[in-house]
mmCIF file of C-alpha atoms in Angstrom:
data_model
loop_
_atom_site.group_PDB
_atom_site.id
_atom_site.type_symbol
_atom_site.label_atom_id
_atom_site.label_comp_id
_atom_site.label_asym_id
_atom_site.label_seq_id
_atom_site.Cartn_x
_atom_site.Cartn_y
_atom_site.Cartn_z
ATOM 1 C CA MET A 1 0.010 0.022 0.025
ATOM 2 C CA GLU A 2 2.587 2.411 -1.126
ATOM 3 C CA ASN A 3 0.238 5.392 -1.753
ATOM 4 C CA LYS A 4 -2.848 4.215 0.199
ATOM 5 C CA GLY A 5 -3.733 5.741 3.470
ATOM 6 C CA ILE A 6 -5.393 4.061 6.480
ATOM 7 C CA LYS A 7 -8.594 5.317 7.999
ATOM 8 C CA GLU A 8 -8.926 2.990 11.010
ATOM 9 C CA THR A 9 -7.118 2.951 14.323
ATOM 10 C CA PHE A 10 -7.281 0.146 16.930
ATOM 11 C CA TYR A 11 -7.170 -0.525 20.625
ATOM 12 C CA ILE A 12 -6.119 -4.035 21.488
ATOM 13 C CA SER A 13 -6.466 -5.516 25.040
ATOM 14 C CA HIS A 14 -3.458 -7.710 25.390
ATOM 15 C CA GLY A 15 -4.452 -8.908 28.882
ATOM 16 C CA ALA A 16 -1.907 -11.282 30.562
ATOM 17 C CA PRO A 17 1.484 -12.125 29.029
ATOM 18 C CA THR A 18 0.332 -15.727 28.638
ATOM 19 C CA LEU A 19 -1.640 -14.514 25.653
ATOM 20 C CA SER A 20 1.657 -15.288 23.837
ATOM 21 C CA ILE A 21 1.340 -19.102 24.377
ATOM 22 C CA ASP A 22 -2.073 -19.951 25.818
ATOM 23 C CA ASP A 23 -4.263 -21.398 23.035
ATOM 24 C CA SER A 24 -7.253 -21.592 25.484
ATOM 25 C CA LEU A 25 -7.617 -17.757 25.322
ATOM 26 C CA PRO A 26 -10.184 -16.551 22.723
ATOM 27 C CA ALA A 27 -8.291 -13.258 22.366
ATOM 28 C CA ARG A 28 -5.308 -15.173 21.060
ATOM 29 C CA HIS A 29 -7.353 -16.692 18.224
ATOM 30 C CA PHE A 30 -8.918 -13.290 17.523
ATOM 31 C CA LEU A 31 -5.427 -11.703 17.125
ATOM 32 C CA LYS A 32 -4.223 -14.580 14.928
ATOM 33 C CA SER A 33 -7.115 -14.015 12.596
ATOM 34 C CA PHE A 34 -6.710 -10.202 12.552
ATOM 35 C CA GLN A 35 -5.330 -10.039 8.991
ATOM 36 C CA GLN A 36 -7.942 -12.376 7.594
ATOM 37 C CA LYS A 37 -11.036 -11.147 9.419
ATOM 38 C CA VAL A 38 -10.439 -7.662 10.734
ATOM 39 C CA PHE A 39 -7.857 -5.680 8.789
ATOM 40 C CA PRO A 40 -6.665 -7.324 5.619
ATOM 41 C CA GLU A 41 -4.616 -4.348 4.342
ATOM 42 C CA LYS A 42 -0.864 -4.529 4.992
ATOM 43 C CA PRO A 43 0.292 -1.292 6.746
ATOM 44 C CA LYS A 44 3.466 0.492 5.624
ATOM 45 C CA ALA A 45 4.493 0.799 9.299
ATOM 46 C CA ILE A 46 2.960 0.363 12.740
ATOM 47 C CA LEU A 47 2.957 2.872 15.605
ATOM 48 C CA ILE A 48 2.046 1.111 18.833
ATOM 49 C CA ILE A 49 1.327 2.753 22.132
ATOM 50 C CA SER A 50 1.944 0.362 24.963
ATOM 51 C CA GLY A 51 0.893 0.715 28.644
ATOM 52 C CA HIS A 52 4.305 -0.862 29.598
ATOM 53 C CA TRP A 53 6.427 2.171 28.667
ATOM 54 C CA GLU A 54 6.009 5.144 31.034
ATOM 55 C CA THR A 55 7.964 8.332 30.589
ATOM 56 C CA SER A 56 7.734 11.859 31.923
ATOM 57 C CA GLU A 57 7.567 13.333 28.434
ATOM 58 C CA PRO A 58 6.456 11.594 25.187
ATOM 59 C CA ALA A 59 9.156 9.254 23.919
ATOM 60 C CA VAL A 60 9.495 7.066 20.806
ATOM 61 C CA ASN A 61 11.954 4.321 20.029
ATOM 62 C CA ALA A 62 14.002 4.505 16.814
ATOM 63 C CA ILE A 63 15.682 1.168 16.262
ATOM 64 C CA SER A 64 17.899 0.533 13.249
ATOM 65 C CA GLY A 65 17.550 -3.080 12.307
ATOM 66 C CA PRO A 66 15.655 -5.776 14.196
ATOM 67 C CA SER A 67 13.944 -4.760 17.486
ATOM 68 C CA GLU A 68 14.987 -6.420 20.732
ATOM 69 C CA THR A 69 12.256 -8.411 22.314
ATOM 70 C CA ILE A 70 11.861 -7.194 25.895
ATOM 71 C CA HIS A 71 10.618 -9.932 28.331
ATOM 72 C CA ASP A 72 9.282 -7.512 30.951
ATOM 73 C CA PHE A 73 7.347 -10.042 33.019
ATOM 74 C CA TYR A 74 8.258 -12.291 35.932
ATOM 75 C CA GLY A 75 7.403 -15.847 37.081
ATOM 76 C CA PHE A 76 5.908 -17.118 33.856
ATOM 77 C CA PRO A 77 6.693 -20.373 31.991
ATOM 78 C CA ASP A 78 10.134 -20.692 30.495
ATOM 79 C CA PRO A 79 8.953 -20.874 26.774
ATOM 80 C CA MET A 80 7.652 -17.276 27.027
ATOM 81 C CA TYR A 81 11.199 -16.013 27.642
ATOM 82 C CA ARG A 82 12.451 -17.697 24.471
ATOM 83 C CA LEU A 83 9.950 -15.910 22.249
ATOM 84 C CA LYS A 84 11.339 -13.315 19.817
ATOM 85 C CA TYR A 85 9.661 -10.719 17.617
ATOM 86 C CA PRO A 86 12.512 -9.136 15.560
ATOM 87 C CA ALA A 87 10.335 -6.647 13.597
ATOM 88 C CA PRO A 88 12.451 -3.860 12.099
ATOM 89 C CA GLY A 89 12.447 -0.567 13.799
ATOM 90 C CA SER A 90 11.475 2.633 12.066
ATOM 91 C CA PRO A 91 13.701 5.637 12.715
ATOM 92 C CA ASP A 92 11.863 7.445 9.885
ATOM 93 C CA LEU A 93 8.446 6.985 11.608
ATOM 94 C CA ALA A 94 9.962 7.946 14.958
ATOM 95 C CA GLY A 95 11.152 11.149 13.433
ATOM 96 C CA LYS A 96 7.659 11.958 11.977
ATOM 97 C CA VAL A 97 6.053 11.252 15.403
ATOM 98 C CA LYS A 98 8.475 13.589 17.080
ATOM 99 C CA GLN A 99 7.881 16.283 14.501
ATOM 100 C CA LEU A 100 4.066 16.033 14.676
ATOM 101 C CA LEU A 101 4.015 16.042 18.470
ATOM 102 C CA GLN A 102 6.450 18.981 18.900
ATOM 103 C CA LYS A 103 4.644 20.956 16.133
ATOM 104 C CA THR A 104 1.494 20.714 18.277
ATOM 105 C CA GLY A 105 3.001 21.614 21.599
ATOM 106 C CA PHE A 106 4.045 18.268 22.993
ATOM 107 C CA GLY A 107 7.756 18.967 23.303
ATOM 108 C CA PRO A 108 10.258 17.882 24.209
ATOM 109 C CA VAL A 109 9.870 14.522 22.633
ATOM 110 C CA GLN A 110 12.643 11.986 23.469
ATOM 111 C CA VAL A 111 13.993 9.582 20.981
ATOM 112 C CA ASP A 112 15.315 6.253 22.412
ATOM 113 C CA ARG A 113 17.645 4.544 19.950
ATOM 114 C CA LYS A 114 18.265 1.424 22.088
ATOM 115 C CA ARG A 115 14.874 0.321 23.550
ATOM 116 C CA GLY A 116 13.179 -2.580 21.791
ATOM 117 C CA LEU A 117 9.546 -3.644 22.068
ATOM 118 C CA ASP A 118 8.029 -4.505 25.436
ATOM 119 C CA HIS A 119 5.415 -7.269 25.749
ATOM 120 C CA GLY A 120 2.526 -4.836 25.434
ATOM 121 C CA ALA A 121 3.760 -4.349 21.892
ATOM 122 C CA TRP A 122 5.335 -7.608 20.736
ATOM 123 C CA VAL A 123 2.759 -10.112 22.252
ATOM 124 C CA PRO A 124 -0.169 -8.747 20.202
ATOM 125 C CA LEU A 125 1.945 -8.005 17.191
ATOM 126 C CA MET A 126 3.475 -11.530 16.970
ATOM 127 C CA LEU A 127 -0.087 -12.876 16.732
ATOM 128 C CA MET A 128 -1.340 -10.213 14.320
ATOM 129 C CA TYR A 129 1.690 -10.051 12.091
ATOM 130 C CA PRO A 130 3.820 -13.132 12.788
ATOM 131 C CA ALA A 131 6.150 -12.569 9.789
ATOM 132 C CA ALA A 132 7.664 -9.591 11.710
ATOM 133 C CA ASP A 133 8.239 -7.796 8.431
ATOM 134 C CA ILE A 134 6.481 -4.513 9.141
ATOM 135 C CA PRO A 135 8.586 -1.706 10.685
ATOM 136 C CA VAL A 136 7.406 -0.894 14.219
ATOM 137 C CA CYS A 137 7.785 2.297 16.363
ATOM 138 C CA GLN A 138 6.634 2.383 19.951
ATOM 139 C CA LEU A 139 5.263 5.441 21.843
ATOM 140 C CA SER A 140 5.198 5.857 25.612
ATOM 141 C CA VAL A 141 2.401 7.011 28.024
ATOM 142 C CA GLN A 142 2.728 9.762 30.617
ATOM 143 C CA MET A 143 1.266 8.677 33.968
ATOM 144 C CA HIS A 144 1.284 12.247 35.493
ATOM 145 C CA LYS A 145 -0.969 13.429 32.655
ATOM 146 C CA ASP A 146 -4.668 12.668 32.116
ATOM 147 C CA ALA A 147 -6.747 10.931 29.550
ATOM 148 C CA ALA A 148 -7.457 14.136 27.628
ATOM 149 C CA HIS A 149 -3.602 14.633 27.219
ATOM 150 C CA HIS A 150 -3.361 11.288 25.506
ATOM 151 C CA TYR A 151 -6.427 11.926 23.344
ATOM 152 C CA ARG A 152 -4.757 15.127 22.098
ATOM 153 C CA ILE A 153 -1.534 13.158 21.378
ATOM 154 C CA GLY A 154 -3.673 10.901 19.197
ATOM 155 C CA LYS A 155 -5.172 13.855 17.438
ATOM 156 C CA ALA A 156 -1.750 15.172 16.693
ATOM 157 C CA LEU A 157 -0.676 11.841 15.179
ATOM 158 C CA ALA A 158 -3.729 11.393 13.051
ATOM 159 C CA PRO A 159 -1.879 12.547 9.825
ATOM 160 C CA LEU A 160 0.412 9.443 9.984
ATOM 161 C CA LYS A 161 -2.594 7.355 8.682
ATOM 162 C CA ASP A 162 -2.310 9.153 5.433
ATOM 163 C CA ASP A 163 1.166 7.639 5.079
ATOM 164 C CA GLY A 164 -0.182 4.085 5.539
ATOM 165 C CA VAL A 165 0.770 3.968 9.267
ATOM 166 C CA LEU A 166 -1.446 1.693 11.390
ATOM 167 C CA ILE A 167 -1.914 3.203 14.900
ATOM 168 C CA ILE A 168 -2.545 0.733 17.650
ATOM 169 C CA GLY A 169 -3.134 1.322 21.365
ATOM 170 C CA SER A 170 -2.285 -1.707 23.404
ATOM 171 C CA GLY A 171 -3.446 -2.139 26.965
ATOM 172 C CA ALA A 172 -6.379 -3.783 28.789
ATOM 173 C CA ALA A 173 -10.039 -2.592 28.936
ATOM 174 C CA THR A 174 -10.010 -3.592 32.642
ATOM 175 C CA HIS A 175 -6.734 -3.873 34.534
ATOM 176 C CA ASN A 176 -6.807 -4.548 38.258
ATOM 177 C CA LEU A 177 -4.259 -7.379 38.802
ATOM 178 C CA ARG A 178 -4.909 -7.432 42.553
ATOM 179 C CA ALA A 179 -8.536 -8.379 41.972
ATOM 180 C CA ILE A 180 -8.199 -11.153 39.421
ATOM 181 C CA HIS A 181 -9.793 -14.480 40.153
ATOM 182 C CA ARG A 182 -6.848 -16.802 39.895
ATOM 183 C CA GLN A 183 -8.969 -19.870 40.473
ATOM 184 C CA GLY A 184 -10.758 -19.220 37.183
ATOM 185 C CA GLY A 185 -14.484 -19.774 36.711
ATOM 186 C CA ASP A 186 -16.890 -18.232 34.320
ATOM 187 C CA SER A 187 -18.464 -15.489 36.435
ATOM 188 C CA VAL A 188 -17.434 -11.928 35.796
ATOM 189 C CA ALA A 189 -17.088 -9.488 38.750
ATOM 190 C CA ASP A 190 -19.905 -6.906 38.745
ATOM 191 C CA TRP A 191 -17.495 -3.936 38.852
ATOM 192 C CA ALA A 192 -15.598 -5.222 35.774
ATOM 193 C CA TYR A 193 -18.762 -5.889 33.860
ATOM 194 C CA GLU A 194 -20.248 -2.483 34.634
ATOM 195 C CA PHE A 195 -17.120 -0.516 33.704
ATOM 196 C CA ASP A 196 -16.438 -2.602 30.600
ATOM 197 C CA ASN A 197 -20.096 -2.181 29.425
ATOM 198 C CA TRP A 198 -20.110 1.544 30.064
ATOM 199 C CA ILE A 199 -16.941 2.058 27.976
ATOM 200 C CA LYS A 200 -18.347 -0.139 25.241
ATOM 201 C CA GLU A 201 -21.588 1.913 25.036
ATOM 202 C CA ALA A 202 -19.710 5.260 25.078
ATOM 203 C CA LEU A 203 -17.257 4.178 22.294
ATOM 204 C CA LEU A 204 -20.018 2.709 20.124
ATOM 205 C CA GLU A 205 -21.864 6.007 20.371
ATOM 206 C CA GLY A 206 -18.794 8.087 19.801
ATOM 207 C CA ARG A 207 -18.948 9.821 23.180
ATOM 208 C CA TYR A 208 -15.268 10.476 23.249
ATOM 209 C CA GLU A 209 -15.545 13.431 25.702
ATOM 210 C CA ASP A 210 -17.209 11.004 28.232
ATOM 211 C CA VAL A 211 -14.478 8.496 27.767
ATOM 212 C CA ASN A 212 -11.851 11.260 28.325
ATOM 213 C CA ASP A 213 -13.702 12.002 31.574
ATOM 214 C CA TYR A 214 -14.085 8.290 32.468
ATOM 215 C CA GLU A 215 -12.758 8.684 36.034
ATOM 216 C CA GLU A 216 -15.678 10.955 36.864
ATOM 217 C CA LYS A 217 -18.389 9.355 34.678
ATOM 218 C CA ALA A 218 -17.714 5.647 34.361
ATOM 219 C CA PRO A 219 -18.811 3.288 37.203
ATOM 220 C CA TYR A 220 -15.915 1.703 39.169
ATOM 221 C CA ALA A 221 -13.367 3.516 37.238
ATOM 222 C CA LYS A 222 -10.672 3.393 39.962
ATOM 223 C CA VAL A 223 -11.413 -0.273 40.591
ATOM 224 C CA ALA A 224 -11.110 -1.166 36.936
ATOM 225 C CA HIS A 225 -7.937 0.937 36.510
ATOM 226 C CA PRO A 226 -6.168 1.620 39.875
ATOM 227 C CA ARG A 227 -3.430 3.018 37.516
ATOM 228 C CA PRO A 228 -4.340 4.194 34.004
ATOM 229 C CA ASP A 229 -1.286 2.879 32.229
ATOM 230 C CA HIS A 230 -3.281 0.270 30.302
ATOM 231 C CA PHE A 231 -6.146 2.573 29.520
ATOM 232 C CA TYR A 232 -4.364 5.624 28.109
ATOM 233 C CA PRO A 233 -3.423 3.802 24.915
ATOM 234 C CA LEU A 234 -7.172 3.668 24.216
ATOM 235 C CA HIS A 235 -7.298 7.494 24.336
ATOM 236 C CA VAL A 236 -4.391 7.778 21.876
ATOM 237 C CA ALA A 237 -6.079 5.445 19.417
ATOM 238 C CA MET A 238 -9.406 7.240 19.853
ATOM 239 C CA GLY A 239 -7.889 10.655 19.218
ATOM 240 C CA ALA A 240 -5.976 9.477 16.176
ATOM 241 C CA ALA A 241 -9.238 8.262 14.715
ATOM 242 C CA GLY A 242 -10.286 11.809 14.059
ATOM 243 C CA GLN A 243 -13.600 13.562 13.849
ATOM 244 C CA ASN A 244 -16.897 11.843 13.086
ATOM 245 C CA THR A 245 -15.777 8.435 14.196
ATOM 246 C CA ARG A 246 -16.882 5.837 16.651
ATOM 247 C CA GLY A 247 -15.633 2.691 18.203
ATOM 248 C CA GLU A 248 -16.612 -0.771 16.936
ATOM 249 C CA LEU A 249 -16.186 -3.736 19.135
ATOM 250 C CA VAL A 250 -14.127 -6.303 17.189
ATOM 251 C CA HIS A 251 -13.478 -8.798 19.997
ATOM 252 C CA HIS A 252 -14.742 -9.462 23.539
ATOM 253 C CA SER A 253 -13.751 -12.142 26.052
ATOM 254 C CA TRP A 254 -12.775 -12.402 29.675
ATOM 255 C CA SER A 255 -10.178 -14.213 31.759
ATOM 256 C CA TYR A 256 -9.798 -14.594 35.501
ATOM 257 C CA GLY A 257 -13.262 -13.004 35.941
ATOM 258 C CA THR A 258 -12.068 -9.523 35.804
ATOM 259 C CA LEU A 259 -9.689 -9.065 32.882
ATOM 260 C CA SER A 260 -11.485 -7.844 29.814
ATOM 261 C CA TYR A 261 -9.988 -8.432 26.360
ATOM 262 C CA ALA A 262 -12.384 -6.011 24.698
ATOM 263 C CA SER A 263 -10.695 -4.693 21.596
ATOM 264 C CA TYR A 264 -11.987 -1.770 19.376
ATOM 265 C CA LYS A 265 -11.681 -0.531 15.846
ATOM 266 C CA PHE A 266 -12.273 3.162 15.455
ATOM 267 C CA THR A 267 -13.881 3.933 12.075
ATOM 268 C CA GLU A 268 -16.006 6.577 10.450
ATOM 269 C CA LYS A 269 -19.588 6.924 11.533
ATOM 270 C CA ASP A 270 -22.320 5.832 9.186
ATOM 271 C CA GLU A 271 -24.012 8.766 7.510
#
């Protein structure tokens, strides 16, 4: 797609790191079918915003050659630490991200020429694009800023879509690791269901201002996200979608009774 732009942006719930190996997770099968069933176009490059990279100011990585696979999780099965996703980095895309953000007042923007891809980036991407042949650039989140800040970052980055860049936010629709039901079971906690459903309805209706103000308006917001690191990537993807768009639920499943794998495509509203 040399001269073809991309209209859509995505928010992917990557949930637990075991998504990388656990075939019992429906979300794993959803991501493996992403190219066939959700987004068949091959992007020129990918910009992914992961909840696992926190910086005081916006930062992008600019890797020349294959990206390092960062195994930033602990106490999991050994095979997970042997997984590699050597997608090429994209210094060119990193430069464009920096330029767009600084032009719209988000300076300074740091460029990290050593950092590879954390598991919030490589776990979903290795399932979505297993060939690892698409250049990838990663963008950080700022925990001392609010949701509206990340929405504005997304708006600033929207022009990248015209260059064939696929913008993906990677996090978790609900993310309270202290509240997960490790014994399993099919029942979903009331607080998780209510928050997840509120977000779904707000996104499907295109009520982005409400989603930006989710801490005040959504039920159980602080329970669903004690820290917003895994939610802010949603706001970047939402902002990058542009005006007159809405969210479309492209996958929904649960694990541990509290961890939502809800994933969204942002696309133009029907006239």
